[in-house]
Amino acid sequence: MTDKNVFTRRGFLKLGGLAAMSVPAISVAKSFGGYDIVTSEEEYGGFLVRRHTKKNPPYEVNDAVYKRYDLPRSAGLNKNGFLDHFRRKQNLNKNIANKVTGFTRLEAAFAGGASSFMAGLGVIYSFEPLDYPHPLTKDLSKMPPWNPGEYGLSAKDVSNIVKKAAKFYGASMAGIAEVDERWFYNTEPTSVEEMITLLGDAKPDLSRLDPEDDLINLFAKTLRKSRDEFITNVIFSGEVDKPMVREDGTKVIPKSMRHMITMAFEMDYDCMETQVSGLALAAAGSGYSRMAFTSASLAEFIRALGYNAMPMGNSTSLSVPCAIDAGLGEMSRIGILVTPKYGPRIRIAKVLTDLPLVPDSPISFGVREFCEICGKCAKYCPGQVIEKGGQSFKPFPTGNAGVKKWQLDGNKCYSTWADFGAVCHTCIMVCPFNKPEGWVHEATRILIGARSGSIDKILLKLDDASGYGVGKDPGAYWKKNNFMHIKS
Ligand code: SF4
Ligand code: SF4
């Protein structure tokens, strides 16, 4: 951060003559226009937040058009994505060989270490208990289900315990959503992560990729297994009391598994600031590794209480709508979740369970309205793949029809990553909501809640002038002793 950025909140407020708009750090609850309006330093980083109900969520879906997402259409899993995956790897190797700043062997090794548990070792994201459980969980899970009532605990108390446990195991944020079957995939490559791990450095024979192929077929061909082993349909049924896979490959989830514990994991600000580089790749890899560790730990905790628990990374269900329903944040122009505390600089994991819990309320805090005016992500996106205009219900190659949002061509985004030889997170870095503690973050927290287009424009200008969002020198990263990320 440059000296130019080091303003105090009070200084900024004086600058804008807005000191009177400062809000107290304690939670307040007021009903206004049909919403509860609250602020909480702990939960919402001090933002003024509207609490919605599931019947009146902060998004619009046209159920006549909407269909559950077909995962193999997604950017990383279609033919385009597969080819780009290997092109990215080739370009990364070239960067390492050429000692390109930010992509040297040092940063690549750092990213590799951070990503060690990224795929959950191929065993985490399963409804089955771990096959190497701790003796404690192994014994406890055989006992009758824990009855919180015996200890004077309500479902709300248990919900708070579970969210506390999620944070103890490593989540930056945790919320609970009632299951919405619309967010589950209608086809799922059950072991893509495992397949990626198994493939390792094996060079696939791309000549075997025909126009009808996708990543799943290629995995199947490469490993000489049937496609059916990697694809399942997900259905909910009242006839089973444990998750199972039918012979036809359908994954059956008991209707009793009604709650999705959704967790957000902050990615390191300093690494992300060095877009595009191996350091940003380390930030993402570390997020994925923590997702696996935390969701596995939380699932084992719940299993030891005698209930079903199914940890999920990006698998089985879309993550962003679950996180919105769980009150972790709002959808943005980039199509990813923006949280009050960390902005879009997060990754998401989930645990589906039948432990009786109380869902949280979806929230809004002005992200969509700010996105309408801002558009910084679309302006600075190196691939120019983010919609610069307004939201629509239109389908796009890697997205779903029937949800009102900004279009983003995931295939072109993935190709941009391949050009760089690394994961690009430029859109996340330039976002004004992606701020460490500092004056813009403080001002944004306070002023976004005021909901005024003219204030949004002022904030945007200040954000531009501050120098935030400009990629920083990766070489400087190793000399910094302090971390800028926000501790939860
Ligand atoms: S990740 Fe990079 S290429 Fe993809 S949308 Fe964001 S800025 Fe654009
Ligand atoms: S950069 Fe601006 S438009 Fe893009 S997600 Fe962030 S606030 Fe929205």
mmCIF file of C-alpha atoms in Angstrom, residues 20 30-31 33 125 193 196 223 255 277 345 361 407 409 438:
data_model
loop_
_atom_site.group_PDB
_atom_site.id
_atom_site.type_symbol
_atom_site.label_atom_id
_atom_site.label_comp_id
_atom_site.label_asym_id
_atom_site.label_seq_id
_atom_site.Cartn_x
_atom_site.Cartn_y
_atom_site.Cartn_z
ATOM 1 C CA ALA A 20 -22.364 12.630 11.050
ATOM 2 C CA LYS A 30 -34.838 -1.380 12.494
ATOM 3 C CA SER A 31 -37.646 -2.311 10.176
ATOM 4 C CA GLY A 33 -39.614 -0.775 3.822
ATOM 5 C CA TYR A 125 -15.907 -34.400 -0.870
ATOM 6 C CA GLU A 193 -10.827 -33.601 -8.443
ATOM 7 C CA ILE A 196 -7.067 -34.454 -11.835
ATOM 8 C CA LEU A 223 -8.143 -43.730 -17.321
ATOM 9 C CA LYS A 255 -35.004 -35.237 1.845
ATOM 10 C CA SER A 277 1.246 -14.031 -10.713
ATOM 11 C CA ARG A 345 -11.828 -12.164 -2.231
ATOM 12 C CA SER A 361 -31.489 -14.619 6.379
ATOM 13 C CA GLN A 407 -23.236 -12.093 -18.500
ATOM 14 C CA ASP A 409 -18.130 -15.685 -20.879
ATOM 15 C CA GLY A 438 -8.453 1.243 5.566
#
